[in-house]
CSV table of C-alpha atoms in Angstrom, one decimal:
chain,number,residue,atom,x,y,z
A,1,UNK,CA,-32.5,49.4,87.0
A,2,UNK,CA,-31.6,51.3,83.6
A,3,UNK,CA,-33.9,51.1,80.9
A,4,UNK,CA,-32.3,50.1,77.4
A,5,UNK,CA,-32.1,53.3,75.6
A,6,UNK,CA,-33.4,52.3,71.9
A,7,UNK,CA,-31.6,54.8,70.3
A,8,UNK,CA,-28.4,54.2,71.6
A,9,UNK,CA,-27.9,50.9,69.4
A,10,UNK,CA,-28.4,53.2,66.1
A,11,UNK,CA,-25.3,55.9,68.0
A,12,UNK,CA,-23.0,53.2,68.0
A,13,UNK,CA,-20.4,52.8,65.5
A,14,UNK,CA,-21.1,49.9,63.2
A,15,UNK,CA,-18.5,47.5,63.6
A,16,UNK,CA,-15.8,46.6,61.2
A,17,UNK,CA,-16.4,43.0,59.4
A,18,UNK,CA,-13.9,40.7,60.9
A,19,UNK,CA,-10.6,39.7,59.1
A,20,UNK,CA,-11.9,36.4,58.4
A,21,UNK,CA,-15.2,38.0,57.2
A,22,UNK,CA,-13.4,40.5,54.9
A,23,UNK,CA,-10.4,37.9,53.3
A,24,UNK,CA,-13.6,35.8,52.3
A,25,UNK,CA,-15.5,38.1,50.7
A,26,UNK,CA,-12.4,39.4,49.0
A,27,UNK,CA,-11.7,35.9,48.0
A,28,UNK,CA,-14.6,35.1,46.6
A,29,UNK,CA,-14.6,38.8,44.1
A,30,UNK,CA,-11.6,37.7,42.6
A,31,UNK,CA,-12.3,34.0,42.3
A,32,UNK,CA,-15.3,35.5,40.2
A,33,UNK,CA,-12.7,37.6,38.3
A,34,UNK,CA,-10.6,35.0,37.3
A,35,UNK,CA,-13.9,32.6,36.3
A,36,UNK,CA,-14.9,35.4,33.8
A,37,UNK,CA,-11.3,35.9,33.0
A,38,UNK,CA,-10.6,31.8,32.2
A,39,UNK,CA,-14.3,31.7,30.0
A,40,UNK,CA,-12.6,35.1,28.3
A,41,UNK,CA,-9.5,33.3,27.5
A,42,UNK,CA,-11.3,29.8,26.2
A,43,UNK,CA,-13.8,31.6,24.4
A,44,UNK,CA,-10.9,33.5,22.4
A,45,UNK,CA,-9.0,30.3,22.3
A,46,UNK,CA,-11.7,28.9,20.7
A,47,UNK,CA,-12.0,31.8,17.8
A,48,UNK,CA,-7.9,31.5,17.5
A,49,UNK,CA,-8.5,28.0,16.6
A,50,UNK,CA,-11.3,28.3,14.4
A,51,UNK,CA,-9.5,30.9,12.0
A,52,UNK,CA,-6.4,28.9,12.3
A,53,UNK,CA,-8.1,25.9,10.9
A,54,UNK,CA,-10.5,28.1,8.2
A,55,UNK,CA,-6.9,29.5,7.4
A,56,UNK,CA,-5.4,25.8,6.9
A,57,UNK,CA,-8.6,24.6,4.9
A,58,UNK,CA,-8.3,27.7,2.7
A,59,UNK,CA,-4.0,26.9,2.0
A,60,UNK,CA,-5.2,23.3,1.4
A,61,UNK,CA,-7.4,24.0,-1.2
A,62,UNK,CA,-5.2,26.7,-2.9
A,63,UNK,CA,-1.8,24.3,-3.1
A,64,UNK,CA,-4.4,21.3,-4.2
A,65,UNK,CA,-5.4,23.8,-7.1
A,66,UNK,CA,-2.2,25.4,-7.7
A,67,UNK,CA,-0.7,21.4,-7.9
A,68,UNK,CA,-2.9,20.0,-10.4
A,69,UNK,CA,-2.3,23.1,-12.1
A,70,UNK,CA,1.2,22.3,-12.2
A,71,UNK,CA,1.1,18.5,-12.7
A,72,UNK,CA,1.5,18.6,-16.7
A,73,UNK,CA,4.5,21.0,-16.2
A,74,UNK,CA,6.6,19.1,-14.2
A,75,UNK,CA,5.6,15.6,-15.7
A,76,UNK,CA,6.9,16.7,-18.8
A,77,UNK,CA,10.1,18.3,-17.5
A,78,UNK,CA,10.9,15.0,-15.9
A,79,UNK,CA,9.9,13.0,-19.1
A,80,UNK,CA,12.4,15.5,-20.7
A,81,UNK,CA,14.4,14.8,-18.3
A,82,UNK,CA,14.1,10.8,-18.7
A,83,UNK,CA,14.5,11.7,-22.8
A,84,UNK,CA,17.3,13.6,-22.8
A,85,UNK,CA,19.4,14.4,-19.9
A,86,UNK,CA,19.7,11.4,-18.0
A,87,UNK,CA,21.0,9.2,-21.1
A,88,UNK,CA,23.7,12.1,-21.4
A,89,UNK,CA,24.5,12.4,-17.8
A,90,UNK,CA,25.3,8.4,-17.8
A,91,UNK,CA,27.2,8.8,-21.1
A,92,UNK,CA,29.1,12.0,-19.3
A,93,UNK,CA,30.2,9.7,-16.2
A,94,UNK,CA,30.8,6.6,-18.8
A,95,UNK,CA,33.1,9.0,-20.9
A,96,UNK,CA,34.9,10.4,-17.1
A,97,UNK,CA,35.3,6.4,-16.2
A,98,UNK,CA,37.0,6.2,-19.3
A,99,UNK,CA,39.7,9.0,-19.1
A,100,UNK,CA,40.1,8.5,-15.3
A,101,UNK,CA,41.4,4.8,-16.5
A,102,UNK,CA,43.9,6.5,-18.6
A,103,UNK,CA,44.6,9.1,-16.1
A,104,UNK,CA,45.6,7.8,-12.9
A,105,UNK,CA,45.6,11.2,-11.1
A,106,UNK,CA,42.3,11.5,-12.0
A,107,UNK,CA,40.7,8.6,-10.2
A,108,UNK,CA,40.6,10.4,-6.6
A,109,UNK,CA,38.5,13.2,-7.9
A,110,UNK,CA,36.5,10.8,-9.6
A,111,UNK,CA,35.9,8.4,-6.7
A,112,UNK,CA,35.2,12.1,-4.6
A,113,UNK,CA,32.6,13.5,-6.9
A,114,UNK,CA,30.9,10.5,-8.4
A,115,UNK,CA,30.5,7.8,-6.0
A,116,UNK,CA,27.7,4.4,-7.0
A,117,UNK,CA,25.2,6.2,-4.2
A,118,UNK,CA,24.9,8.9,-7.7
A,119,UNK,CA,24.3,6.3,-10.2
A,120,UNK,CA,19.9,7.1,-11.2
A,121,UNK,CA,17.6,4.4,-9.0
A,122,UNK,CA,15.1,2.6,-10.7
A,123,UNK,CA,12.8,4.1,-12.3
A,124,UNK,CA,10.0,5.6,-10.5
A,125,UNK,CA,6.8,4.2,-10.6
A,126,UNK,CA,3.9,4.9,-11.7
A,127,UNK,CA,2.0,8.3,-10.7
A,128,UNK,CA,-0.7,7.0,-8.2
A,129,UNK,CA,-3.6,9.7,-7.1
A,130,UNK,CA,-4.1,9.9,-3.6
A,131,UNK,CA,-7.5,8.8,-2.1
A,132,UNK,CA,-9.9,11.3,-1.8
């Protein structure tokens, strides 16, 4: 009977991990890859978001400024507008009505350009201020 040589475990080559072993352990480095890659891309996604809505805050603010700046200048171009060029746009269109009843070859254009869908709407109402 042959005594186990100790020594001739240590001479033998090591043995390859198995396929099995080696797809798993594979597996499992790059499911850790993509983990830190996903928690990379939500933690950027986050920041994106976060400046977007800083950005959208900060263009709110500025047109809310930049309107009640403007308010006064554009109420009184439309009360100008009420004063003055309406009343001579209706008596333009009254004075057209007029020669397009005495021209007959004018009455196409007429019913073309000017139609009742241009004749002004009620007046508008009252300014109302948003709730804040």
């Amino acid at each position: 009977m042959e005594t186990p040589n100790p020594l001739a475990s240590a001479i033998e080559p090591v043995r390859p991990p198995a396929e099995g072993e080696l797809s798993l352990v594979m597996l499992s480095r790059a499911y850790r890859r993509l983990e830190v890659q996903f928690v990379a891309l939500l933690l950027t996604l986050v920041v994106v978001c976060g400046s977007l809505n800083l950005f959208l805050l900060r263009q709110v603010s500025l047109v809310r400024r930049d309107l009640e700046r403007d308010r006064p200048v554009v109420e009184n171009a439309l009360a100008d507008y009420v004063r003055n060029g309406e009343p001579a746009i209706r008596d333009l269109l009254t004075k057209l009505e007029a020669f397009s009843k005495t021209h007959p070859d004018f009455r196409p254009i007429l019913a073309r350009y000017v139609s009742p869908s241009n004749a002004s709407a009620a007046p508008l109402p009252s300014r109302v201020q948003p709730g804040r």
